[in-house]
Every structure is written in C-alpha cells, then in structure tokens.
PDB file of C-alpha atoms in Angstrom:
ATOM      1  CA  MET A   1       2.979 -20.925  -3.627  1.00  0.00           C
ATOM      2  CA  SER A   2      -0.695 -20.285  -3.639  1.00  0.00           C
ATOM      3  CA  GLU A   3      -2.867 -21.187  -6.617  1.00  0.00           C
ATOM      4  CA  ALA A   4      -4.490 -18.418  -8.748  1.00  0.00           C
ATOM      5  CA  LEU A   5      -8.305 -18.493  -8.413  1.00  0.00           C
ATOM      6  CA  GLN A   6     -10.481 -18.638 -11.536  1.00  0.00           C
ATOM      7  CA  LEU A   7     -13.362 -16.358 -10.541  1.00  0.00           C
ATOM      8  CA  PRO A   8     -16.621 -16.128 -12.469  1.00  0.00           C
ATOM      9  CA  ILE A   9     -17.195 -13.138 -14.820  1.00  0.00           C
ATOM     10  CA  VAL A  10     -20.617 -11.201 -14.513  1.00  0.00           C
ATOM     11  CA  ASP A  11     -21.536  -8.958 -17.273  1.00  0.00           C
ATOM     12  CA  LEU A  12     -23.594  -6.048 -15.949  1.00  0.00           C
ATOM     13  CA  SER A  13     -24.895  -5.145 -19.496  1.00  0.00           C
ATOM     14  CA  ALA A  14     -26.049  -8.626 -20.382  1.00  0.00           C
ATOM     15  CA  PRO A  15     -29.753  -8.510 -21.565  1.00  0.00           C
ATOM     16  CA  ASP A  16     -30.790 -11.716 -19.854  1.00  0.00           C
ATOM     17  CA  CYS A  17     -31.246 -10.601 -16.177  1.00  0.00           C
ATOM     18  CA  ILE A  18     -32.301 -14.012 -14.980  1.00  0.00           C
ATOM     19  CA  SER A  19     -29.255 -15.901 -16.202  1.00  0.00           C
ATOM     20  CA  THR A  20     -26.932 -12.983 -14.906  1.00  0.00           C
ATOM     21  CA  ALA A  21     -28.747 -13.331 -11.520  1.00  0.00           C
ATOM     22  CA  ASN A  22     -28.211 -17.182 -11.490  1.00  0.00           C
ATOM     23  CA  ALA A  23     -24.481 -16.637 -12.319  1.00  0.00           C
ATOM     24  CA  ILE A  24     -24.199 -14.198  -9.387  1.00  0.00           C
ATOM     25  CA  ARG A  25     -26.061 -16.588  -7.044  1.00  0.00           C
ATOM     26  CA  GLN A  26     -23.585 -19.408  -7.898  1.00  0.00           C
ATOM     27  CA  ALA A  27     -20.541 -17.049  -7.582  1.00  0.00           C
ATOM     28  CA  CYS A  28     -21.625 -15.742  -4.186  1.00  0.00           C
ATOM     29  CA  MET A  29     -22.370 -19.264  -2.825  1.00  0.00           C
ATOM     30  CA  ASP A  30     -19.107 -20.669  -4.116  1.00  0.00           C
ATOM     31  CA  HIS A  31     -16.526 -17.890  -3.757  1.00  0.00           C
ATOM     32  CA  GLY A  32     -18.177 -14.641  -2.485  1.00  0.00           C
ATOM     33  CA  PHE A  33     -15.977 -13.012  -5.179  1.00  0.00           C
ATOM     34  CA  PHE A  34     -16.481 -12.452  -8.882  1.00  0.00           C
ATOM     35  CA  TYR A  35     -15.332 -10.068 -11.741  1.00  0.00           C
ATOM     36  CA  LEU A  36     -17.823  -7.457 -12.996  1.00  0.00           C
ATOM     37  CA  VAL A  37     -17.436  -6.260 -16.569  1.00  0.00           C
ATOM     38  CA  ASN A  38     -19.302  -3.773 -18.791  1.00  0.00           C
ATOM     39  CA  HIS A  39     -20.116  -1.868 -15.584  1.00  0.00           C
ATOM     40  CA  GLY A  40     -20.258   1.604 -17.228  1.00  0.00           C
ATOM     41  CA  VAL A  41     -17.255   3.108 -15.548  1.00  0.00           C
ATOM     42  CA  GLU A  42     -15.015   4.351 -18.420  1.00  0.00           C
ATOM     43  CA  GLU A  43     -11.339   3.234 -18.742  1.00  0.00           C
ATOM     44  CA  GLU A  44     -10.363   6.869 -18.967  1.00  0.00           C
ATOM     45  CA  LEU A  45     -12.026   7.776 -15.631  1.00  0.00           C
ATOM     46  CA  LEU A  46     -10.332   4.782 -13.950  1.00  0.00           C
ATOM     47  CA  LYS A  47      -6.960   5.886 -15.309  1.00  0.00           C
ATOM     48  CA  GLU A  48      -7.512   9.475 -13.998  1.00  0.00           C
ATOM     49  CA  VAL A  49      -8.517   8.189 -10.489  1.00  0.00           C
ATOM     50  CA  PHE A  50      -5.318   6.265 -10.266  1.00  0.00           C
ATOM     51  CA  GLU A  51      -3.272   9.289 -11.379  1.00  0.00           C
ATOM     52  CA  GLN A  52      -4.998  11.532  -8.878  1.00  0.00           C
ATOM     53  CA  SER A  53      -4.576   8.949  -6.145  1.00  0.00           C
ATOM     54  CA  SER A  54      -0.900   8.717  -6.799  1.00  0.00           C
ATOM     55  CA  LYS A  55      -0.571  12.560  -6.734  1.00  0.00           C
ATOM     56  CA  PHE A  56      -2.180  12.606  -3.285  1.00  0.00           C
ATOM     57  CA  PHE A  57      -0.094   9.833  -1.711  1.00  0.00           C
ATOM     58  CA  SER A  58       3.105  11.464  -3.097  1.00  0.00           C
ATOM     59  CA  LEU A  59       2.445  14.532  -0.961  1.00  0.00           C
ATOM     60  CA  PRO A  60       4.717  15.068   2.171  1.00  0.00           C
ATOM     61  CA  VAL A  61       3.340  13.239   5.234  1.00  0.00           C
ATOM     62  CA  GLU A  62       2.623  16.621   7.034  1.00  0.00           C
ATOM     63  CA  GLU A  63       0.399  17.621   4.098  1.00  0.00           C
ATOM     64  CA  LYS A  64      -1.532  14.436   4.189  1.00  0.00           C
ATOM     65  CA  MET A  65      -1.900  14.540   7.913  1.00  0.00           C
ATOM     66  CA  LYS A  66      -3.697  18.027   7.518  1.00  0.00           C
ATOM     67  CA  LEU A  67      -6.615  15.794   6.219  1.00  0.00           C
ATOM     68  CA  ALA A  68      -6.347  13.055   8.944  1.00  0.00           C
ATOM     69  CA  LYS A  69      -9.359  10.926   9.223  1.00  0.00           C
ATOM     70  CA  LYS A  70     -12.409  12.324  11.062  1.00  0.00           C
ATOM     71  CA  ASN A  71     -16.028  11.217  10.679  1.00  0.00           C
ATOM     72  CA  HIS A  72     -14.582   8.334   8.778  1.00  0.00           C
ATOM     73  CA  ARG A  73     -13.328  10.645   5.972  1.00  0.00           C
ATOM     74  CA  GLY A  74      -9.865  11.527   5.031  1.00  0.00           C
ATOM     75  CA  TYR A  75      -6.369  10.219   5.396  1.00  0.00           C
ATOM     76  CA  THR A  76      -5.170   7.205   7.431  1.00  0.00           C
ATOM     77  CA  ALA A  77      -1.400   6.711   7.768  1.00  0.00           C
ATOM     78  CA  PRO A  78       0.508   3.448   7.346  1.00  0.00           C
ATOM     79  CA  TYR A  79      -0.057   1.119  10.380  1.00  0.00           C
ATOM     80  CA  ALA A  80      -2.998   3.065  11.593  1.00  0.00           C
ATOM     81  CA  GLU A  81      -5.371   0.212  11.395  1.00  0.00           C
ATOM     82  CA  LYS A  82      -5.078  -3.540  11.873  1.00  0.00           C
ATOM     83  CA  LEU A  83      -7.840  -5.510  10.024  1.00  0.00           C
ATOM     84  CA  ASP A  84      -6.938  -8.808  11.609  1.00  0.00           C
ATOM     85  CA  THR A  85      -7.198  -7.894  15.296  1.00  0.00           C
ATOM     86  CA  SER A  86      -5.784 -11.260  16.390  1.00  0.00           C
ATOM     87  CA  LEU A  87      -2.298 -10.419  15.092  1.00  0.00           C
ATOM     88  CA  ASN A  88       0.333  -8.984  17.353  1.00  0.00           C
ATOM     89  CA  THR A  89       1.833  -6.855  14.604  1.00  0.00           C
ATOM     90  CA  LYS A  90       1.910  -2.999  14.718  1.00  0.00           C
ATOM     91  CA  GLY A  91      -0.690  -2.718  11.974  1.00  0.00           C
ATOM     92  CA  ASP A  92      -1.180  -2.947   8.221  1.00  0.00           C
ATOM     93  CA  SER A  93       1.276  -1.173   6.101  1.00  0.00           C
ATOM     94  CA  LYS A  94      -1.111   0.559   3.681  1.00  0.00           C
ATOM     95  CA  GLU A  95      -2.112   4.220   3.743  1.00  0.00           C
ATOM     96  CA  SER A  96      -5.584   5.325   2.563  1.00  0.00           C
ATOM     97  CA  PHE A  97      -7.916   8.110   1.859  1.00  0.00           C
ATOM     98  CA  TYR A  98     -11.762   7.806   2.564  1.00  0.00           C
ATOM     99  CA  ILE A  99     -14.464   9.625   0.720  1.00  0.00           C
ATOM    100  CA  GLY A 100     -18.105   9.113   2.057  1.00  0.00           C
ATOM    101  CA  PRO A 101     -21.550   9.980   0.806  1.00  0.00           C
ATOM    102  CA  LEU A 102     -21.325  13.170  -1.171  1.00  0.00           C
ATOM    103  CA  ALA A 103     -24.515  14.793   0.148  1.00  0.00           C
ATOM    104  CA  ASP A 104     -23.603  15.216   3.839  1.00  0.00           C
ATOM    105  CA  ASN A 105     -20.740  17.684   3.492  1.00  0.00           C
ATOM    106  CA  LEU A 106     -18.448  15.733   5.881  1.00  0.00           C
ATOM    107  CA  ASN A 107     -15.876  14.851   3.278  1.00  0.00           C
ATOM    108  CA  GLN A 108     -12.342  16.391   3.512  1.00  0.00           C
ATOM    109  CA  TRP A 109     -10.696  17.481   0.222  1.00  0.00           C
ATOM    110  CA  PRO A 110      -7.121  18.489  -0.779  1.00  0.00           C
ATOM    111  CA  LEU A 111      -6.995  22.143  -1.715  1.00  0.00           C
ATOM    112  CA  GLU A 112      -7.804  22.864  -5.276  1.00  0.00           C
ATOM    113  CA  GLU A 113      -4.474  24.798  -5.806  1.00  0.00           C
ATOM    114  CA  ASP A 114      -2.492  21.743  -4.540  1.00  0.00           C
ATOM    115  CA  LEU A 115      -4.324  19.083  -6.530  1.00  0.00           C
ATOM    116  CA  PRO A 116      -6.574  20.729  -9.198  1.00  0.00           C
ATOM    117  CA  SER A 117      -9.445  18.440 -10.339  1.00  0.00           C
ATOM    118  CA  TRP A 118      -8.742  15.964  -7.662  1.00  0.00           C
ATOM    119  CA  ARG A 119     -12.137  16.513  -5.983  1.00  0.00           C
ATOM    120  CA  SER A 120     -14.105  16.594  -9.222  1.00  0.00           C
ATOM    121  CA  THR A 121     -12.476  13.285 -10.404  1.00  0.00           C
ATOM    122  CA  MET A 122     -13.264  11.563  -7.112  1.00  0.00           C
ATOM    123  CA  GLU A 123     -16.817  12.850  -7.033  1.00  0.00           C
ATOM    124  CA  THR A 124     -17.473  11.760 -10.620  1.00  0.00           C
ATOM    125  CA  TYR A 125     -16.010   8.246  -9.790  1.00  0.00           C
ATOM    126  CA  HIS A 126     -18.017   7.953  -6.572  1.00  0.00           C
ATOM    127  CA  LYS A 127     -21.337   8.646  -8.501  1.00  0.00           C
ATOM    128  CA  LYS A 128     -20.517   6.320 -11.408  1.00  0.00           C
ATOM    129  CA  VAL A 129     -19.547   3.378  -9.252  1.00  0.00           C
ATOM    130  CA  LEU A 130     -22.564   3.852  -6.938  1.00  0.00           C
ATOM    131  CA  CYS A 131     -24.746   3.692 -10.031  1.00  0.00           C
ATOM    132  CA  ALA A 132     -23.056   0.471 -11.126  1.00  0.00           C
ATOM    133  CA  GLY A 133     -23.248  -0.943  -7.640  1.00  0.00           C
ATOM    134  CA  THR A 134     -26.936  -0.167  -7.373  1.00  0.00           C
ATOM    135  CA  ARG A 135     -27.661  -1.916 -10.691  1.00  0.00           C
ATOM    136  CA  LEU A 136     -25.739  -4.916  -9.401  1.00  0.00           C
ATOM    137  CA  ILE A 137     -27.705  -5.005  -6.123  1.00  0.00           C
ATOM    138  CA  SER A 138     -30.902  -5.283  -8.068  1.00  0.00           C
ATOM    139  CA  LEU A 139     -29.460  -8.408  -9.757  1.00  0.00           C
ATOM    140  CA  ILE A 140     -28.344  -9.743  -6.332  1.00  0.00           C
ATOM    141  CA  ALA A 141     -31.967  -9.299  -5.159  1.00  0.00           C
ATOM    142  CA  LEU A 142     -33.100 -11.453  -8.234  1.00  0.00           C
ATOM    143  CA  ALA A 143     -30.287 -14.016  -7.339  1.00  0.00           C
ATOM    144  CA  LEU A 144     -31.886 -14.276  -3.872  1.00  0.00           C
ATOM    145  CA  LYS A 145     -35.327 -14.979  -5.457  1.00  0.00           C
ATOM    146  CA  LEU A 146     -36.535 -11.528  -4.347  1.00  0.00           C
ATOM    147  CA  ASP A 147     -38.137  -8.785  -6.304  1.00  0.00           C
ATOM    148  CA  GLU A 148     -35.600  -6.737  -8.307  1.00  0.00           C
ATOM    149  CA  ASP A 149     -36.372  -3.568  -6.146  1.00  0.00           C
ATOM    150  CA  PHE A 150     -36.365  -5.490  -2.834  1.00  0.00           C
ATOM    151  CA  PHE A 151     -33.398  -3.545  -1.314  1.00  0.00           C
ATOM    152  CA  GLU A 152     -34.990  -0.231  -2.330  1.00  0.00           C
ATOM    153  CA  LYS A 153     -38.214  -1.285  -0.710  1.00  0.00           C
ATOM    154  CA  VAL A 154     -36.604  -1.988   2.666  1.00  0.00           C
ATOM    155  CA  GLY A 155     -34.833   1.338   2.546  1.00  0.00           C
ATOM    156  CA  ALA A 156     -31.257  -0.021   2.047  1.00  0.00           C
ATOM    157  CA  LEU A 157     -30.532   2.138  -0.857  1.00  0.00           C
ATOM    158  CA  ASN A 158     -32.308   5.247   0.283  1.00  0.00           C
ATOM    159  CA  GLU A 159     -29.142   7.292   1.117  1.00  0.00           C
ATOM    160  CA  PRO A 160     -26.797   4.367   1.275  1.00  0.00           C
ATOM    161  CA  LEU A 161     -23.601   4.713   3.237  1.00  0.00           C
ATOM    162  CA  ALA A 162     -21.224   4.523   0.192  1.00  0.00           C
ATOM    163  CA  PHE A 163     -17.445   5.026   0.725  1.00  0.00           C
ATOM    164  CA  SER A 164     -14.648   5.219  -1.820  1.00  0.00           C
ATOM    165  CA  ARG A 165     -11.278   4.336  -0.361  1.00  0.00           C
ATOM    166  CA  MET A 166      -7.984   5.171  -2.265  1.00  0.00           C
ATOM    167  CA  LEU A 167      -5.335   2.701  -1.135  1.00  0.00           C
ATOM    168  CA  HIS A 168      -1.544   2.892  -1.470  1.00  0.00           C
ATOM    169  CA  TYR A 169       0.684  -0.011  -0.445  1.00  0.00           C
ATOM    170  CA  PRO A 170       4.273   1.215  -0.228  1.00  0.00           C
ATOM    171  CA  GLY A 171       6.843  -1.031  -2.077  1.00  0.00           C
ATOM    172  CA  ASP A 172       9.812  -0.502   0.281  1.00  0.00           C
ATOM    173  CA  LEU A 173       8.914  -1.648   3.756  1.00  0.00           C
ATOM    174  CA  ASP A 174      11.298  -1.405   6.691  1.00  0.00           C
ATOM    175  CA  SER A 175      12.376  -4.879   7.601  1.00  0.00           C
ATOM    176  CA  TYR A 176      10.781  -5.926  10.840  1.00  0.00           C
ATOM    177  CA  SER A 177      11.104  -9.374  12.465  1.00  0.00           C
ATOM    178  CA  GLU A 178       7.282  -9.589  12.502  1.00  0.00           C
ATOM    179  CA  GLU A 179       5.193 -10.411   9.518  1.00  0.00           C
ATOM    180  CA  ILE A 180       3.837  -7.253   7.891  1.00  0.00           C
ATOM    181  CA  TYR A 181       0.643  -7.354   5.643  1.00  0.00           C
ATOM    182  CA  GLY A 182      -0.379  -4.731   3.148  1.00  0.00           C
ATOM    183  CA  ALA A 183      -3.906  -5.515   4.587  1.00  0.00           C
ATOM    184  CA  SER A 184      -4.194  -8.341   7.056  1.00  0.00           C
ATOM    185  CA  ALA A 185      -6.939 -11.022   6.770  1.00  0.00           C
ATOM    186  CA  HIS A 186     -10.511  -9.661   7.109  1.00  0.00           C
ATOM    187  CA  SER A 187     -13.917  -9.812   5.614  1.00  0.00           C
ATOM    188  CA  ASP A 188     -15.629  -6.551   4.610  1.00  0.00           C
ATOM    189  CA  TYR A 189     -18.371  -5.167   6.744  1.00  0.00           C
ATOM    190  CA  GLY A 190     -21.106  -4.020   4.404  1.00  0.00           C
ATOM    191  CA  MET A 191     -23.261  -5.179   1.496  1.00  0.00           C
ATOM    192  CA  ILE A 192     -20.896  -5.350  -1.429  1.00  0.00           C
ATOM    193  CA  THR A 193     -17.402  -4.074  -2.382  1.00  0.00           C
ATOM    194  CA  LEU A 194     -16.274  -3.108  -5.818  1.00  0.00           C
ATOM    195  CA  LEU A 195     -12.525  -3.026  -6.089  1.00  0.00           C
ATOM    196  CA  VAL A 196     -10.255  -1.943  -8.876  1.00  0.00           C
ATOM    197  CA  THR A 197      -6.452  -2.284  -8.882  1.00  0.00           C
ATOM    198  CA  ASP A 198      -3.480  -1.102 -10.821  1.00  0.00           C
ATOM    199  CA  GLY A 199      -2.657  -4.735 -11.813  1.00  0.00           C
ATOM    200  CA  VAL A 200       0.136  -5.261  -9.231  1.00  0.00           C
ATOM    201  CA  PRO A 201      -0.554  -8.604  -7.494  1.00  0.00           C
ATOM    202  CA  GLY A 202      -1.098  -9.268  -3.709  1.00  0.00           C
ATOM    203  CA  LEU A 203      -4.749  -9.839  -3.223  1.00  0.00           C
ATOM    204  CA  GLN A 204      -5.658 -13.308  -1.818  1.00  0.00           C
ATOM    205  CA  VAL A 205      -8.750 -15.043  -0.595  1.00  0.00           C
ATOM    206  CA  CYS A 206      -9.456 -17.877   1.755  1.00  0.00           C
ATOM    207  CA  ARG A 207     -12.654 -19.529   0.992  1.00  0.00           C
ATOM    208  CA  GLU A 208     -13.004 -21.559   4.127  1.00  0.00           C
ATOM    209  CA  LYS A 209     -12.697 -19.247   7.123  1.00  0.00           C
ATOM    210  CA  SER A 210     -12.725 -21.976   9.820  1.00  0.00           C
ATOM    211  CA  LYS A 211     -10.491 -24.578   8.005  1.00  0.00           C
ATOM    212  CA  LYS A 212      -6.947 -24.954   9.564  1.00  0.00           C
ATOM    213  CA  PRO A 213      -4.427 -24.449   8.135  1.00  0.00           C
ATOM    214  CA  GLN A 214      -5.955 -21.712   6.069  1.00  0.00           C
ATOM    215  CA  VAL A 215      -5.565 -22.087   2.301  1.00  0.00           C
ATOM    216  CA  TRP A 216      -4.971 -18.844   0.447  1.00  0.00           C
ATOM    217  CA  GLU A 217      -5.516 -18.330  -3.252  1.00  0.00           C
ATOM    218  CA  ASP A 218      -4.358 -15.431  -5.415  1.00  0.00           C
ATOM    219  CA  VAL A 219      -6.936 -13.242  -7.146  1.00  0.00           C
ATOM    220  CA  PRO A 220      -5.485 -11.879 -10.351  1.00  0.00           C
ATOM    221  CA  SER A 221      -6.678  -8.431 -11.471  1.00  0.00           C
ATOM    222  CA  MET A 222      -8.525  -8.319 -14.775  1.00  0.00           C
ATOM    223  CA  ASN A 223      -8.028  -5.260 -16.943  1.00  0.00           C
ATOM    224  CA  GLY A 224     -11.163  -2.908 -16.807  1.00  0.00           C
ATOM    225  CA  ALA A 225     -13.074  -5.226 -14.494  1.00  0.00           C
ATOM    226  CA  PHE A 226     -14.162  -4.670 -10.901  1.00  0.00           C
ATOM    227  CA  ILE A 227     -13.402  -7.428  -8.478  1.00  0.00           C
ATOM    228  CA  VAL A 228     -16.668  -7.621  -6.452  1.00  0.00           C
ATOM    229  CA  ASN A 229     -16.965  -9.296  -3.103  1.00  0.00           C
ATOM    230  CA  ILE A 230     -19.824  -9.899  -0.603  1.00  0.00           C
ATOM    231  CA  GLY A 231     -19.629  -8.265   2.757  1.00  0.00           C
ATOM    232  CA  ASP A 232     -20.603  -9.401   6.180  1.00  0.00           C
ATOM    233  CA  MET A 233     -24.021  -7.588   6.195  1.00  0.00           C
ATOM    234  CA  MET A 234     -25.013  -9.422   3.029  1.00  0.00           C
ATOM    235  CA  GLU A 235     -23.906 -12.672   4.606  1.00  0.00           C
ATOM    236  CA  ARG A 236     -26.136 -11.909   7.622  1.00  0.00           C
ATOM    237  CA  TRP A 237     -29.091 -10.919   5.393  1.00  0.00           C
ATOM    238  CA  THR A 238     -28.677 -14.266   3.460  1.00  0.00           C
ATOM    239  CA  ASN A 239     -28.233 -16.356   6.520  1.00  0.00           C
ATOM    240  CA  CYS A 240     -24.720 -17.429   5.222  1.00  0.00           C
ATOM    241  CA  LEU A 241     -26.133 -18.485   1.817  1.00  0.00           C
ATOM    242  CA  PHE A 242     -23.819 -15.948   0.360  1.00  0.00           C
ATOM    243  CA  ARG A 243     -20.350 -15.949   1.744  1.00  0.00           C
ATOM    244  CA  SER A 244     -18.395 -12.989   2.948  1.00  0.00           C
ATOM    245  CA  THR A 245     -14.911 -14.347   2.094  1.00  0.00           C
ATOM    246  CA  LEU A 246     -11.747 -13.737   4.112  1.00  0.00           C
ATOM    247  CA  HIS A 247      -9.121 -11.787   2.085  1.00  0.00           C
ATOM    248  CA  ARG A 248      -5.906 -10.059   2.594  1.00  0.00           C
ATOM    249  CA  VAL A 249      -3.170  -8.220   0.640  1.00  0.00           C
ATOM    250  CA  LEU A 250       0.411  -9.415   0.853  1.00  0.00           C
ATOM    251  CA  PRO A 251       3.252  -6.876   0.733  1.00  0.00           C
ATOM    252  CA  PRO A 252       3.675  -6.616  -3.033  1.00  0.00           C
ATOM    253  CA  GLY A 253       7.452  -5.829  -2.996  1.00  0.00           C
ATOM    254  CA  GLN A 254       6.537  -2.843  -5.292  1.00  0.00           C
ATOM    255  CA  GLU A 255       4.257   0.006  -5.047  1.00  0.00           C
ATOM    256  CA  ARG A 256       0.639  -0.885  -5.431  1.00  0.00           C
ATOM    257  CA  TYR A 257      -2.530   1.206  -5.766  1.00  0.00           C
ATOM    258  CA  SER A 258      -6.167   0.202  -5.527  1.00  0.00           C
ATOM    259  CA  VAL A 259      -9.606   1.818  -5.025  1.00  0.00           C
ATOM    260  CA  ALA A 260     -12.226   0.032  -2.966  1.00  0.00           C
ATOM    261  CA  PHE A 261     -15.829   1.133  -3.112  1.00  0.00           C
ATOM    262  CA  PHE A 262     -18.111  -0.041  -0.209  1.00  0.00           C
ATOM    263  CA  ILE A 263     -21.814  -0.025  -0.505  1.00  0.00           C
ATOM    264  CA  ASN A 264     -23.460  -0.164   2.968  1.00  0.00           C
ATOM    265  CA  PRO A 265     -27.232   0.248   3.535  1.00  0.00           C
ATOM    266  CA  ASN A 266     -28.891   3.387   4.868  1.00  0.00           C
ATOM    267  CA  LYS A 267     -27.743   3.792   8.457  1.00  0.00           C
ATOM    268  CA  ASP A 268     -31.281   3.004   9.821  1.00  0.00           C
ATOM    269  CA  CYS A 269     -31.866  -0.052   7.662  1.00  0.00           C
ATOM    270  CA  ILE A 270     -32.578  -3.152   9.760  1.00  0.00           C
ATOM    271  CA  VAL A 271     -30.546  -6.188   8.471  1.00  0.00           C
ATOM    272  CA  GLU A 272     -32.539  -9.397   9.275  1.00  0.00           C
ATOM    273  CA  CYS A 273     -32.665 -12.760   7.714  1.00  0.00           C
ATOM    274  CA  LEU A 274     -34.468 -12.824   4.328  1.00  0.00           C
ATOM    275  CA  GLU A 275     -37.409 -15.034   4.033  1.00  0.00           C
ATOM    276  CA  SER A 276     -35.904 -16.723   0.989  1.00  0.00           C
ATOM    277  CA  CYS A 277     -32.882 -17.756   2.940  1.00  0.00           C
ATOM    278  CA  CYS A 278     -34.365 -19.466   6.055  1.00  0.00           C
ATOM    279  CA  SER A 279     -36.659 -22.362   6.686  1.00  0.00           C
ATOM    280  CA  GLU A 280     -37.597 -24.767   9.471  1.00  0.00           C
ATOM    281  CA  SER A 281     -34.449 -26.770   8.893  1.00  0.00           C
ATOM    282  CA  CYS A 282     -32.327 -23.614   8.442  1.00  0.00           C
ATOM    283  CA  PRO A 283     -33.482 -20.997  11.012  1.00  0.00           C
ATOM    284  CA  PRO A 284     -32.137 -17.465  11.128  1.00  0.00           C
ATOM    285  CA  ARG A 285     -28.533 -17.481  12.576  1.00  0.00           C
ATOM    286  CA  PHE A 286     -28.291 -13.800  13.436  1.00  0.00           C
ATOM    287  CA  LEU A 287     -30.490 -11.392  15.315  1.00  0.00           C
ATOM    288  CA  PRO A 288     -31.818  -8.291  13.387  1.00  0.00           C
ATOM    289  CA  ILE A 289     -29.521  -5.283  13.704  1.00  0.00           C
ATOM    290  CA  ARG A 290     -29.494  -1.690  12.611  1.00  0.00           C
ATOM    291  CA  CYS A 291     -26.950  -0.966   9.957  1.00  0.00           C
ATOM    292  CA  LEU A 292     -25.011   1.917  11.731  1.00  0.00           C
ATOM    293  CA  ASP A 293     -24.887  -0.033  15.015  1.00  0.00           C
ATOM    294  CA  TYR A 294     -23.222  -2.944  13.307  1.00  0.00           C
ATOM    295  CA  LEU A 295     -20.791  -0.786  11.302  1.00  0.00           C
ATOM    296  CA  GLU A 296     -19.764   1.381  14.342  1.00  0.00           C
ATOM    297  CA  GLU A 297     -18.889  -1.765  16.445  1.00  0.00           C
ATOM    298  CA  ARG A 298     -16.825  -3.277  13.530  1.00  0.00           C
ATOM    299  CA  LEU A 299     -14.964   0.042  13.013  1.00  0.00           C
ATOM    300  CA  ARG A 300     -14.235   0.408  16.797  1.00  0.00           C
ATOM    301  CA  LEU A 301     -12.570  -3.028  16.789  1.00  0.00           C
ATOM    302  CA  THR A 302     -10.450  -2.291  13.690  1.00  0.00           C
ATOM    303  CA  TYR A 303      -9.169   0.985  14.932  1.00  0.00           C
ATOM    304  CA  GLY A 304      -8.826  -0.093  18.524  1.00  0.00           C
ATOM    305  CA  SER A 305     -10.763   2.856  19.785  1.00  0.00           C
TER     306      SER A 305
END
C-alpha cells in the first residue's frame, strides 16, 4: 500500500505575497505539487463543470467521435494515448475532451441542442482558471526571486497556450492480462497544471524519478482546492530547482472524473535558464527552446504520430 502524501496548502488570497511565495518555493522544491485554496473559482461553477462533463461522456461513442481530436481540441477515446511510452500496454484507459485558447476559433463544441449550456459553462471555467493561474504564476515569479511580472515581460502570458481537459476514467475495465493505467506515469509538459477531481482516489506521485524501485504516494483530493503541479517547461526554466514530478492515475475501480487545466507559455516564448537559477557551480542544464517546438515534440511521442 502506498502512503498518502501531506502536500503543502497555498492560499491565493493571502495578503502577504512574500510568505506565500516562500511557501510556493519550498513546495516546488520538495514535491512539485501543492494544494491551492481561495483561488476564486466558485464551488457552484466546479459542480456545474463536472455535471456537464458527465453529460458529454455519457453520450454514445459515435456522437463523441464526431468531435474527435484535431488541432489538439476535442475528444480522445479510451486507449488513444499512452503517457508512459516505455510501456507495452495498449494505452491509458481514460477518455478526454480538450478545450484550447478561446480566441483562436479552433475549439470543437457539442451542439447546443444536444448539450445546452455546455459551451458557456466550459468557457466560463476556462477564463476563471486562467485568471487564477496567472495570479499564481506571478507568485511563482516572486518564489524564484524575480519581479512579479517577469513572465509577462518575457511574453509567456501574452496569449498563453492554455488548455482545459475534461477526463473520464471508466470504472469497469475489461480484464486484460496486462496492467492498465487510468493515466500511466508521466510529468506534464508545460508551466503549471491546475487539477480538480470529483474526490474519487487514484492520483499518485513519485518524487524521485530516477530512484529504483519507484516509490508511489497517494495524493488525496481536497474539497474545493486545486491540486497544482509544476510542468517540465518550468523545470527547464528553473534549471531543475523546481521539480516536475512523475505522476499517474491508477484504475479507480469506480467511475472517476477530473478536469486538468494546463498553462503553457505563448508559442513563440523562448524557455531558457533563469538567471536566478544558475551559477558557476550550477550551469544551465538545458539549451534554450521555443515553447511550441518543445510541446509539439512531446505530443508527437505521446500519441505515437
């Protein structure tokens, strides 16, 4: 049995920015994960998002496939992706629906007559979480001993690539001889991820990626809180000071819903080692890279295309 992890709690509405930033710094160095409370996304809206998500995933498969993923927006069927590319399994058992930046008109939406208010609920949610995430990123800048508006100044938050992803993990899996994960072990690609779940367990983290055997710890959900984790791009920016932690979702044995919100920089933003994160004794470990080039390569590996 794995142990439950006691993650730090960060209050987004706390008046003392410096002590909040220090708490974030410690959390990102120790775990790469923390809870975010008082984030400004109302309980009612979260409830509505889960209801609407459930309505979509309850549609017949042929209806969902009409919105099959293109331009990284829309529906992905169970087993369509494998996050841990080293596994020989057929893929992860979850199904999902991606919603990207609202301004570029690339999103796919269920018909209003099939799912009234689905689109408006998801657009409201997207805007609210992006707002909370942007506030959090200014605190992360302070946590890195940078100006509060550092990430705005380097263009990361000028048209960020922000994606909401509705996730559904079916409870009744066919029995295969192979081990099936809801989501196999991976680290996220971008800056930060804000996750909310329906409370059904399954999320686990492995704090030491290279340690063998891997030690997995359960991450309990906290009512009304986002579970925030650092992505690989932030790990690159910080020269591995902040850790992008390996995580996975076990098959829960019952239906499970969650919504992940990924904040990636503007596609042309150059991610390179921050001055506050390198020194003579700790030189930059990664070459500078354009955000979109990095993301496209990671997605190509995940979807095997």
